[in-house]
mmCIF file of C-alpha atoms in Angstrom:
data_model
loop_
_atom_site.group_PDB
_atom_site.id
_atom_site.type_symbol
_atom_site.label_atom_id
_atom_site.label_comp_id
_atom_site.label_asym_id
_atom_site.label_seq_id
_atom_site.Cartn_x
_atom_site.Cartn_y
_atom_site.Cartn_z
ATOM 1 C CA MET L 103 16.306 20.741 -11.352
ATOM 2 C CA LYS L 104 17.085 17.045 -10.414
ATOM 3 C CA ILE L 105 15.001 15.562 -7.472
ATOM 4 C CA LEU L 106 15.387 12.491 -5.804
ATOM 5 C CA ILE L 107 12.265 10.190 -4.684
ATOM 6 C CA MET L 108 13.155 8.529 -1.826
ATOM 7 C CA ALA L 109 10.460 5.403 -1.494
ATOM 8 C CA LEU L 110 12.589 3.360 0.701
ATOM 9 C CA SER L 111 9.220 2.032 2.619
ATOM 10 C CA GLY L 112 6.693 -0.343 1.530
ATOM 11 C CA ILE L 113 4.717 -1.046 -1.729
ATOM 12 C CA GLY L 114 1.681 0.638 -0.337
ATOM 13 C CA ASP L 115 4.030 3.744 0.778
ATOM 14 C CA ALA L 116 5.034 3.861 -2.750
ATOM 15 C CA LEU L 117 1.483 3.639 -4.428
ATOM 16 C CA MET L 118 0.182 6.644 -2.454
ATOM 17 C CA PHE L 119 2.941 8.783 -3.867
ATOM 18 C CA THR L 120 2.008 8.773 -7.017
ATOM 19 C CA PRO L 121 -0.518 11.068 -7.380
ATOM 20 C CA ALA L 122 1.933 13.697 -5.829
ATOM 21 C CA LEU L 123 4.472 12.395 -8.400
ATOM 22 C CA LYS L 124 2.366 13.300 -11.018
ATOM 23 C CA ILE L 125 1.653 16.466 -9.853
ATOM 24 C CA LEU L 126 5.427 17.089 -9.523
ATOM 25 C CA ARG L 127 5.857 16.209 -12.827
ATOM 26 C CA GLN L 128 3.139 18.528 -14.144
ATOM 27 C CA GLU L 129 4.683 21.447 -11.994
ATOM 28 C CA LEU L 130 8.275 20.714 -13.305
ATOM 29 C CA PRO L 131 7.839 19.845 -16.661
ATOM 30 C CA ASN L 132 11.743 19.895 -17.131
ATOM 31 C CA SER L 133 12.911 18.560 -14.285
ATOM 32 C CA GLU L 134 14.697 14.892 -13.933
ATOM 33 C CA ILE L 135 12.889 13.348 -11.408
ATOM 34 C CA ASP L 136 14.470 9.870 -10.183
ATOM 35 C CA VAL L 137 13.120 7.414 -7.715
ATOM 36 C CA LEU L 138 15.185 5.403 -4.892
ATOM 37 C CA VAL L 139 13.422 2.480 -4.009
ATOM 38 C CA MET L 140 14.372 -0.402 -1.533
ATOM 39 C CA PHE L 141 11.975 -3.345 -2.234
ATOM 40 C CA GLY L 142 11.224 -4.980 -5.575
ATOM 41 C CA GLY L 143 7.402 -4.273 -4.822
ATOM 42 C CA ALA L 144 8.075 -0.808 -4.892
ATOM 43 C CA LYS L 145 9.945 -1.130 -7.955
ATOM 44 C CA ASP L 146 7.577 -2.712 -9.245
ATOM 45 C CA ILE L 147 5.549 0.375 -8.817
ATOM 46 C CA PHE L 148 7.241 2.745 -10.375
ATOM 47 C CA LYS L 149 9.094 0.854 -13.148
ATOM 48 C CA ASN L 150 6.300 2.016 -16.256
ATOM 49 C CA ASN L 151 5.240 5.231 -14.446
ATOM 50 C CA PRO L 152 6.277 8.048 -17.426
ATOM 51 C CA ASN L 153 6.956 10.919 -14.671
ATOM 52 C CA VAL L 154 10.248 9.105 -13.567
ATOM 53 C CA ASN L 155 13.165 9.410 -15.392
ATOM 54 C CA ASN L 156 15.815 6.760 -13.774
ATOM 55 C CA LEU L 157 14.801 4.590 -11.199
ATOM 56 C CA ILE L 158 17.122 3.231 -8.894
ATOM 57 C CA HIS L 159 16.644 -0.131 -6.836
ATOM 58 C CA PHE L 160 19.450 -1.112 -3.751
ATOM 59 C CA ASN L 161 17.975 -3.336 -0.675
ATOM 60 C CA PHE L 162 19.911 -1.179 2.098
ATOM 61 C CA ILE L 163 19.019 -4.271 4.306
ATOM 62 C CA ASN L 164 20.545 -7.275 2.338
ATOM 63 C CA GLU L 165 23.621 -4.955 1.454
ATOM 64 C CA GLY L 166 25.005 -3.980 4.854
ATOM 65 C CA THR L 167 26.308 -0.455 6.130
ATOM 66 C CA ILE L 168 29.795 -0.321 4.298
ATOM 67 C CA ARG L 169 28.262 -0.806 0.925
ATOM 68 C CA SER L 170 25.016 1.207 2.017
ATOM 69 C CA LEU L 171 27.192 3.984 2.807
ATOM 70 C CA ARG L 172 29.364 3.464 -0.277
ATOM 71 C CA PHE L 173 26.295 3.701 -2.428
ATOM 72 C CA VAL L 174 25.119 6.670 -0.709
ATOM 73 C CA LEU L 175 28.025 8.433 -0.837
ATOM 74 C CA SER L 176 28.294 7.687 -4.970
ATOM 75 C CA LEU L 177 24.742 9.936 -5.070
ATOM 76 C CA ARG L 178 26.507 13.015 -3.111
ATOM 77 C CA LYS L 179 25.627 16.464 -4.555
ATOM 78 C CA LYS L 180 24.155 14.745 -7.416
ATOM 79 C CA TYR L 181 20.442 16.407 -6.876
ATOM 80 C CA ASP L 182 19.011 19.518 -5.575
ATOM 81 C CA VAL L 183 16.069 18.289 -3.796
ATOM 82 C CA ILE L 184 15.201 15.124 -2.084
ATOM 83 C CA ILE L 185 11.428 14.381 -1.086
ATOM 84 C CA ASN L 186 11.450 11.648 1.499
ATOM 85 C CA VAL L 187 7.767 9.823 0.606
ATOM 86 C CA TYR L 188 5.093 9.759 3.284
ATOM 87 C CA PRO L 189 5.343 7.756 5.991
ATOM 88 C CA SER L 190 8.913 6.906 6.648
ATOM 89 C CA ASN L 191 9.891 8.370 9.995
ATOM 90 C CA ARG L 192 13.268 6.527 10.243
ATOM 91 C CA LYS L 193 16.476 7.927 11.234
ATOM 92 C CA GLU L 194 18.152 5.961 8.662
ATOM 93 C CA TYR L 195 15.930 7.343 5.805
ATOM 94 C CA ASN L 196 16.542 11.032 7.110
ATOM 95 C CA LEU L 197 20.693 10.511 7.095
ATOM 96 C CA ILE L 198 20.661 9.129 4.064
ATOM 97 C CA SER L 199 18.704 12.463 2.407
ATOM 98 C CA PHE L 200 20.973 14.530 4.377
ATOM 99 C CA LEU L 201 24.517 12.714 3.452
ATOM 100 C CA ILE L 202 23.217 12.289 0.046
ATOM 101 C CA GLY L 203 23.466 16.439 0.283
ATOM 102 C CA ALA L 204 20.811 17.834 -1.679
ATOM 103 C CA LYS L 205 20.024 21.413 -0.706
ATOM 104 C CA LYS L 206 16.447 21.117 -0.305
ATOM 105 C CA ARG L 207 15.198 18.024 2.107
ATOM 106 C CA VAL L 208 11.512 17.690 1.810
ATOM 107 C CA ALA L 209 9.828 15.733 4.711
ATOM 108 C CA VAL L 210 7.138 15.543 7.165
ATOM 109 C CA ASP L 211 7.543 16.476 10.137
ATOM 110 C CA TYR L 212 6.285 13.671 12.620
ATOM 111 C CA LEU L 213 3.908 13.984 15.668
ATOM 112 C CA ARG L 214 5.231 11.087 17.153
ATOM 113 C CA MET L 215 9.368 10.783 17.924
ATOM 114 C CA ASN L 216 10.464 13.346 15.026
ATOM 115 C CA LYS L 217 13.591 14.419 16.878
ATOM 116 C CA GLN L 218 14.605 11.046 17.688
ATOM 117 C CA ASN L 219 14.883 10.265 14.149
ATOM 118 C CA PHE L 220 16.221 12.795 12.812
ATOM 119 C CA GLY L 221 13.706 14.716 11.390
ATOM 120 C CA TRP L 222 15.628 17.868 12.167
ATOM 121 C CA LEU L 223 18.149 17.011 9.341
ATOM 122 C CA ASN L 224 15.210 17.747 6.475
ATOM 123 C CA ASN L 225 14.973 21.748 6.042
ATOM 124 C CA ILE L 226 11.411 21.884 3.884
ATOM 125 C CA THR L 227 8.969 20.200 6.032
ATOM 126 C CA ILE L 228 5.086 20.630 6.769
ATOM 127 C CA LYS L 229 3.106 19.138 10.062
ATOM 128 C CA GLU L 230 2.060 15.860 10.143
ATOM 129 C CA ASN L 231 -2.050 16.115 10.348
ATOM 130 C CA ASP L 232 -3.875 12.923 11.450
ATOM 131 C CA SER L 233 -6.770 13.687 10.242
ATOM 132 C CA LEU L 234 -5.336 13.600 6.302
ATOM 133 C CA HIS L 235 -5.059 10.496 3.845
ATOM 134 C CA ASN L 236 -1.494 9.655 3.082
ATOM 135 C CA VAL L 237 -1.995 10.875 -0.352
ATOM 136 C CA GLN L 238 -2.943 14.278 0.312
ATOM 137 C CA THR L 239 0.292 14.541 2.945
ATOM 138 C CA ASN L 240 2.445 13.924 -0.150
ATOM 139 C CA ILE L 241 0.789 16.202 -2.347
ATOM 140 C CA ARG L 242 0.978 18.964 1.029
ATOM 141 C CA MET L 243 4.649 18.499 0.776
ATOM 142 C CA ILE L 244 4.740 19.421 -3.089
ATOM 143 C CA GLU L 245 3.024 22.303 -2.674
ATOM 144 C CA LYS L 246 5.635 23.366 -0.133
ATOM 145 C CA LEU L 247 7.976 22.797 -2.461
ATOM 146 C CA ILE L 248 7.114 24.297 -5.099
ATOM 147 C CA ASP L 249 5.295 27.400 -2.744
ATOM 148 C CA LYS L 250 1.716 26.518 -5.053
ATOM 149 C CA LYS L 251 -1.658 25.553 -3.497
ATOM 150 C CA ILE L 252 -2.704 22.137 -5.934
ATOM 151 C CA PRO L 253 -6.307 22.078 -6.031
ATOM 152 C CA GLU L 254 -6.327 18.280 -7.663
ATOM 153 C CA GLU L 255 -6.102 15.268 -5.605
ATOM 154 C CA PRO L 256 -5.215 12.715 -7.976
ATOM 155 C CA LYS L 257 -5.690 9.275 -8.307
ATOM 156 C CA LEU L 258 -3.269 6.213 -7.815
ATOM 157 C CA GLU L 259 -1.299 5.349 -10.576
ATOM 158 C CA LEU L 260 -0.136 1.722 -11.394
ATOM 159 C CA PHE L 261 0.971 1.284 -15.219
ATOM 160 C CA LEU L 262 0.475 -2.134 -16.603
ATOM 161 C CA THR L 263 2.203 -3.316 -20.101
ATOM 162 C CA GLU L 264 0.369 -5.124 -22.587
ATOM 163 C CA GLU L 265 2.212 -8.127 -21.409
ATOM 164 C CA ASP L 266 0.816 -8.165 -17.842
ATOM 165 C CA LEU L 267 -2.450 -7.890 -19.495
ATOM 166 C CA ASN L 268 -2.025 -10.533 -21.856
ATOM 167 C CA TYR L 269 -0.302 -12.790 -19.041
ATOM 168 C CA ALA L 270 -3.867 -12.203 -17.038
ATOM 169 C CA GLU L 271 -6.130 -12.944 -20.053
ATOM 170 C CA SER L 272 -4.469 -16.305 -21.104
ATOM 171 C CA PHE L 273 -4.419 -16.901 -16.954
ATOM 172 C CA PHE L 274 -8.439 -16.473 -17.341
ATOM 173 C CA GLN L 275 -8.605 -18.510 -20.651
ATOM 174 C CA GLU L 276 -6.649 -21.418 -18.850
ATOM 175 C CA LYS L 277 -8.645 -21.436 -15.445
ATOM 176 C CA LYS L 278 -11.968 -21.360 -17.741
ATOM 177 C CA ILE L 279 -13.111 -17.801 -16.210
ATOM 178 C CA SER L 280 -15.583 -16.148 -18.275
ATOM 179 C CA GLU L 281 -16.842 -12.746 -18.222
ATOM 180 C CA ASN L 282 -20.189 -13.753 -16.422
ATOM 181 C CA ASP L 283 -18.259 -15.284 -13.959
ATOM 182 C CA PHE L 284 -18.818 -13.404 -10.690
ATOM 183 C CA ILE L 285 -15.100 -12.577 -9.395
ATOM 184 C CA ILE L 286 -14.226 -11.937 -5.464
ATOM 185 C CA GLY L 287 -10.417 -11.164 -4.854
ATOM 186 C CA ILE L 288 -8.972 -11.676 -1.496
ATOM 187 C CA HIS L 289 -6.062 -11.155 0.348
ATOM 188 C CA PRO L 290 -5.665 -12.523 3.920
ATOM 189 C CA GLY L 291 -2.033 -11.226 4.050
ATOM 190 C CA CYS L 292 -0.287 -7.552 5.133
ATOM 191 C CA ALA L 293 3.051 -6.224 6.460
ATOM 192 C CA THR L 294 4.531 -8.327 8.964
ATOM 193 C CA LEU L 295 7.306 -5.888 10.165
ATOM 194 C CA LYS L 296 7.515 -4.399 13.288
ATOM 195 C CA ASN L 297 4.563 -6.659 14.835
ATOM 196 C CA HIS L 298 2.091 -5.206 12.054
ATOM 197 C CA ILE L 299 0.999 -9.001 11.242
ATOM 198 C CA LYS L 300 -1.299 -8.269 14.274
ATOM 199 C CA ARG L 301 -3.313 -6.421 11.937
ATOM 200 C CA ARG L 302 -4.271 -9.521 9.915
ATOM 201 C CA TRP L 303 -7.875 -11.110 10.069
ATOM 202 C CA GLU L 304 -7.622 -14.704 10.463
ATOM 203 C CA PRO L 305 -7.009 -16.653 7.622
ATOM 204 C CA GLU L 306 -9.651 -19.156 8.910
ATOM 205 C CA LYS L 307 -12.044 -15.924 8.851
ATOM 206 C CA PHE L 308 -11.240 -15.549 5.213
ATOM 207 C CA SER L 309 -12.063 -19.078 4.594
ATOM 208 C CA GLN L 310 -15.461 -18.965 5.921
ATOM 209 C CA LEU L 311 -16.264 -15.974 4.443
ATOM 210 C CA ALA L 312 -15.148 -17.348 1.599
ATOM 211 C CA ASN L 313 -17.383 -20.321 1.825
ATOM 212 C CA LEU L 314 -20.519 -18.187 2.503
ATOM 213 C CA LEU L 315 -19.415 -15.832 -0.667
ATOM 214 C CA ILE L 316 -19.483 -19.136 -3.030
ATOM 215 C CA LYS L 317 -22.596 -20.304 -1.428
ATOM 216 C CA ASN L 318 -24.734 -16.999 -1.265
ATOM 217 C CA TYR L 319 -23.370 -15.980 -4.666
ATOM 218 C CA SER L 320 -21.922 -18.536 -6.510
ATOM 219 C CA ALA L 321 -18.588 -16.825 -6.588
ATOM 220 C CA LYS L 322 -15.415 -17.549 -7.676
ATOM 221 C CA ILE L 323 -12.656 -16.880 -5.100
ATOM 222 C CA LEU L 324 -9.262 -15.374 -6.367
ATOM 223 C CA ILE L 325 -6.570 -15.324 -3.172
ATOM 224 C CA PHE L 326 -3.894 -12.729 -3.753
ATOM 225 C CA GLY L 327 -0.652 -12.260 -2.023
ATOM 226 C CA GLY L 328 3.127 -12.039 -2.233
ATOM 227 C CA PRO L 329 6.012 -14.797 -2.606
ATOM 228 C CA GLU L 330 6.285 -14.929 1.258
ATOM 229 C CA GLU L 331 2.576 -15.373 1.729
ATOM 230 C CA SER L 332 1.926 -18.503 0.139
ATOM 231 C CA GLU L 333 1.613 -21.050 3.188
ATOM 232 C CA LEU L 334 -0.663 -18.431 4.397
ATOM 233 C CA LYS L 335 -2.649 -18.579 0.971
ATOM 234 C CA ARG L 336 -2.823 -22.373 0.956
ATOM 235 C CA GLN L 337 -4.359 -22.200 4.583
ATOM 236 C CA VAL L 338 -7.097 -20.385 3.642
ATOM 237 C CA LYS L 339 -7.773 -22.530 0.365
ATOM 238 C CA ASN L 340 -7.254 -25.697 2.322
ATOM 239 C CA ASN L 341 -10.444 -24.285 4.405
ATOM 240 C CA ILE L 342 -12.685 -23.375 1.586
ATOM 241 C CA HIS L 343 -14.902 -26.426 0.570
ATOM 242 C CA SER L 344 -15.181 -25.566 -3.135
ATOM 243 C CA ASP L 345 -13.288 -25.726 -6.706
ATOM 244 C CA TYR L 346 -14.284 -21.845 -7.254
ATOM 245 C CA THR L 347 -11.064 -21.001 -5.600
ATOM 246 C CA ILE L 348 -7.528 -20.453 -6.845
ATOM 247 C CA ILE L 349 -4.195 -19.093 -5.545
ATOM 248 C CA ILE L 350 -2.864 -16.344 -7.853
ATOM 249 C CA GLU L 351 1.136 -16.981 -8.188
ATOM 250 C CA THR L 352 2.826 -15.002 -10.380
ATOM 251 C CA ASP L 353 6.153 -14.021 -11.145
ATOM 252 C CA THR L 354 5.373 -10.269 -10.644
ATOM 253 C CA LEU L 355 3.445 -7.811 -9.201
ATOM 254 C CA ASN L 356 2.056 -6.351 -11.886
ATOM 255 C CA GLN L 357 0.855 -9.621 -12.925
ATOM 256 C CA SER L 358 -0.684 -10.084 -10.218
ATOM 257 C CA SER L 359 -2.232 -6.800 -10.277
ATOM 258 C CA ALA L 360 -3.456 -7.610 -14.267
ATOM 259 C CA ILE L 361 -5.011 -10.317 -13.040
ATOM 260 C CA MET L 362 -6.794 -8.285 -10.108
ATOM 261 C CA LYS L 363 -7.894 -6.010 -12.513
ATOM 262 C CA ARG L 364 -10.381 -8.742 -13.568
ATOM 263 C CA CYS L 365 -12.134 -8.761 -9.957
ATOM 264 C CA ASP L 366 -15.590 -7.444 -9.196
ATOM 265 C CA LEU L 367 -14.817 -7.188 -5.587
ATOM 266 C CA PHE L 368 -11.892 -7.156 -3.578
ATOM 267 C CA ILE L 369 -11.828 -7.597 0.261
ATOM 268 C CA THR L 370 -8.704 -7.124 2.199
ATOM 269 C CA ASN L 371 -6.743 -6.523 5.386
ATOM 270 C CA ASP L 372 -5.297 -2.922 5.572
ATOM 271 C CA SER L 373 -2.541 -4.092 3.083
ATOM 272 C CA ALA L 374 -0.677 -2.964 -0.146
ATOM 273 C CA LEU L 375 -2.836 -5.079 -2.066
ATOM 274 C CA MET L 376 -5.637 -2.449 -0.897
ATOM 275 C CA HIS L 377 -4.189 0.167 -2.514
ATOM 276 C CA ILE L 378 -3.361 -1.569 -5.617
ATOM 277 C CA ALA L 379 -7.109 -2.460 -5.807
ATOM 278 C CA SER L 380 -7.902 1.205 -5.478
ATOM 279 C CA ALA L 381 -5.429 2.388 -8.130
ATOM 280 C CA LEU L 382 -7.339 -0.196 -10.366
ATOM 281 C CA SER L 383 -10.554 1.407 -9.098
ATOM 282 C CA LEU L 384 -12.032 -1.661 -7.882
ATOM 283 C CA PRO L 385 -14.757 -2.037 -5.116
ATOM 284 C CA ILE L 386 -13.157 -2.653 -1.758
ATOM 285 C CA VAL L 387 -14.171 -4.186 1.521
ATOM 286 C CA ALA L 388 -11.281 -2.986 3.792
ATOM 287 C CA ILE L 389 -10.993 -5.283 6.806
ATOM 288 C CA ILE L 390 -9.456 -2.431 9.702
ATOM 289 C CA GLY L 391 -8.168 -3.032 13.166
ATOM 290 C CA PRO L 392 -5.509 -0.582 15.006
ATOM 291 C CA THR L 393 -4.523 1.747 11.905
ATOM 292 C CA ASN L 394 -5.999 5.007 11.272
ATOM 293 C CA VAL L 395 -8.476 4.632 8.375
ATOM 294 C CA SER L 396 -8.429 8.626 7.881
ATOM 295 C CA TYR L 397 -4.412 7.689 6.817
ATOM 296 C CA ILE L 398 -4.965 4.740 4.487
ATOM 297 C CA HIS L 399 -8.780 4.409 3.143
ATOM 298 C CA PRO L 400 -9.206 3.148 -0.359
ATOM 299 C CA TRP L 401 -8.266 6.351 -2.226
ATOM 300 C CA LYS L 402 -10.911 7.545 -5.150
ATOM 301 C CA THR L 403 -12.753 4.237 -5.353
ATOM 302 C CA LYS L 404 -15.477 2.788 -3.811
ATOM 303 C CA TYR L 405 -15.107 1.221 -0.464
ATOM 304 C CA LYS L 406 -16.519 0.391 2.698
ATOM 305 C CA ILE L 407 -14.802 -0.206 6.030
ATOM 306 C CA ALA L 408 -15.608 -3.430 8.244
ATOM 307 C CA SER L 409 -14.350 -2.317 11.550
ATOM 308 C CA LEU L 410 -15.758 -2.701 15.598
ATOM 309 C CA ASN L 411 -15.005 1.070 15.665
ATOM 310 C CA LEU L 412 -13.726 0.376 19.264
ATOM 311 C CA GLU L 413 -13.613 3.386 21.610
ATOM 312 C CA CYS L 414 -9.747 2.796 21.329
ATOM 313 C CA SER L 415 -9.430 2.635 17.655
ATOM 314 C CA PRO L 416 -7.632 3.618 16.143
ATOM 315 C CA CYS L 417 -4.199 3.162 17.953
ATOM 316 C CA PHE L 418 -1.776 2.509 15.333
ATOM 317 C CA PHE L 419 -0.094 6.186 13.952
ATOM 318 C CA TYR L 420 2.637 6.346 12.512
ATOM 319 C CA SER L 421 5.914 5.704 14.526
ATOM 320 C CA PRO L 422 8.616 3.400 14.303
ATOM 321 C CA LYS L 423 7.788 1.626 17.515
ATOM 322 C CA PRO L 424 6.671 -1.985 17.133
ATOM 323 C CA LEU L 425 2.636 -1.781 16.902
ATOM 324 C CA THR L 426 1.309 -2.737 20.488
ATOM 325 C CA CYS L 427 -2.288 -2.959 22.275
ATOM 326 C CA LYS L 428 -2.540 -1.672 25.806
ATOM 327 C CA ARG L 429 -6.105 -3.369 26.630
ATOM 328 C CA ASP L 430 -6.337 -5.342 29.757
ATOM 329 C CA ASP L 431 -9.187 -7.575 28.405
ATOM 330 C CA VAL L 432 -8.196 -8.833 24.718
ATOM 331 C CA LYS L 433 -5.297 -7.938 23.001
ATOM 332 C CA PHE L 434 -6.173 -6.808 19.286
ATOM 333 C CA LYS L 435 -9.557 -6.968 20.030
ATOM 334 C CA CYS L 436 -10.276 -4.698 17.124
ATOM 335 C CA ILE L 437 -9.326 -7.302 14.831
ATOM 336 C CA LYS L 438 -9.213 -10.709 16.619
ATOM 337 C CA GLU L 439 -13.711 -10.080 17.800
ATOM 338 C CA LEU L 440 -14.258 -8.987 14.419
ATOM 339 C CA THR L 441 -16.652 -11.515 12.897
ATOM 340 C CA VAL L 442 -17.278 -13.467 10.174
ATOM 341 C CA GLU L 443 -20.795 -12.096 10.294
ATOM 342 C CA ASN L 444 -19.422 -8.524 10.756
ATOM 343 C CA VAL L 445 -17.701 -8.553 7.783
ATOM 344 C CA LEU L 446 -20.228 -10.468 5.525
ATOM 345 C CA THR L 447 -23.025 -8.118 6.293
ATOM 346 C CA VAL L 448 -20.364 -4.787 4.991
ATOM 347 C CA VAL L 449 -19.438 -7.087 1.668
ATOM 348 C CA SER L 450 -23.356 -8.098 1.339
ATOM 349 C CA SER L 451 -24.495 -4.534 1.736
ATOM 350 C CA MET L 452 -21.681 -3.323 -1.101
ATOM 351 C CA ILE L 453 -22.738 -5.592 -3.610
ATOM 352 C CA GLU L 454 -26.262 -5.395 -3.340
ATOM 353 C CA GLU L 455 -25.437 -1.481 -3.451
ATOM 354 C CA LEU L 456 -23.609 -1.764 -6.430
ATOM 355 C CA ASN L 457 -25.462 -4.454 -8.112
ATOM 356 C CA LEU L 458 -22.546 -6.118 -8.592
ATOM 357 C CA PHE L 459 -24.124 -10.039 -8.528
ATOM 358 C CA LYS L 460 -26.596 -9.961 -11.429
#
C-alpha cells in the first residue's frame, strides 16, 4: 500500500501528526509512507523520521497555480491512500488530495465551514471534536483507516542528529554556559497568518518577565524564534537589562531544537516551538489567549497554562477565517490584559513544584 501524508500546514501541525505516523508504521509495516510538506520547518520535522520513506517538499505558494497543478498531476494515481493532517481545513488541500486521485482520502469532517472548503471530496472521515487534542484527532483518523482501536497515544517525535547535538554542545561551550546554570528559554513569537499575530503576548512583557526571572533565579535567558522573528527577538533582548540573555540564531530548526533541549524551562506563546518543547519533554509554561487549549496544550510533558480564562474564551476554533475578537470593551482582552505578574505567578509555581532552581 502506498500512503501519502499531506502535511501542508505549519510546523506544529506536522509535529502533532508524528504520534499517528508512528502508529501507522507499526500497524502497516510493509506500506510505503511518503510525506508532502509545503514549509521548510515542516520538512525539518520529518526529515530524520524513520517512519517516512520519502519526503516531498513543494511550496505551492511560491510556485504559483500552473506549476502547482503540474506538480499535483505528476502524483496522480501513485497513491492508494491520502491522509490530510489535522488541522488543514482549506479547500485547496482537499482539492489537491482529490486531484491526486487516491481511492481512500482520509480527513476530518470539520464542524465549521467543512462544506465550503470541499470537505465532501474526502471519503474516509471522522467528525471533529473540540474536546480532543490534535494528536488524538490524528490518531482517530488512523483508527478509521485501519478499522482498529488504538490503545496508545505516543509522544511527539522529533529526531535530532549527532551533528545537531554537537552543534548545541559547541554553542554552550562558546557561550560559557555550564551544566549548573539555570536556563530558561522563551519564544515571544507565533504564526502571523490569518491575523494569528493577535495571539502573541506583548514583547515588552516578555522582557519584563525575563528581568524578574534573572533577578529572582539568576536565570540565563535564551530567546528563540524563526528567521522571520529576528527583529522581535532583538526587541525583547534590548529591554532585558542583563548580559544573561542570548538570542538564538541558527541555520536550521533542528539546530535550534538541539539548543532548546538544554533548557530547564520553556515559556512560550501558543506556537510551533511550544510543540517542539513538548517533543523534547521540557517543562513548559504556555501563554494562551483565544485558542482552544484542548486542541494544543503541551503533549505528554509537564506544563502549566498562563491564561485569564475569560468567559468568552476560547473563541479560536479551526476555521479558514482570520482570527477576530467580538468583545466591545478591549479587543483580544484575553492576551492584552494578561499581566507580567499573572505569568510570573504561574512560572514561579512551576519552578517550585518541579524543584527546577536549586
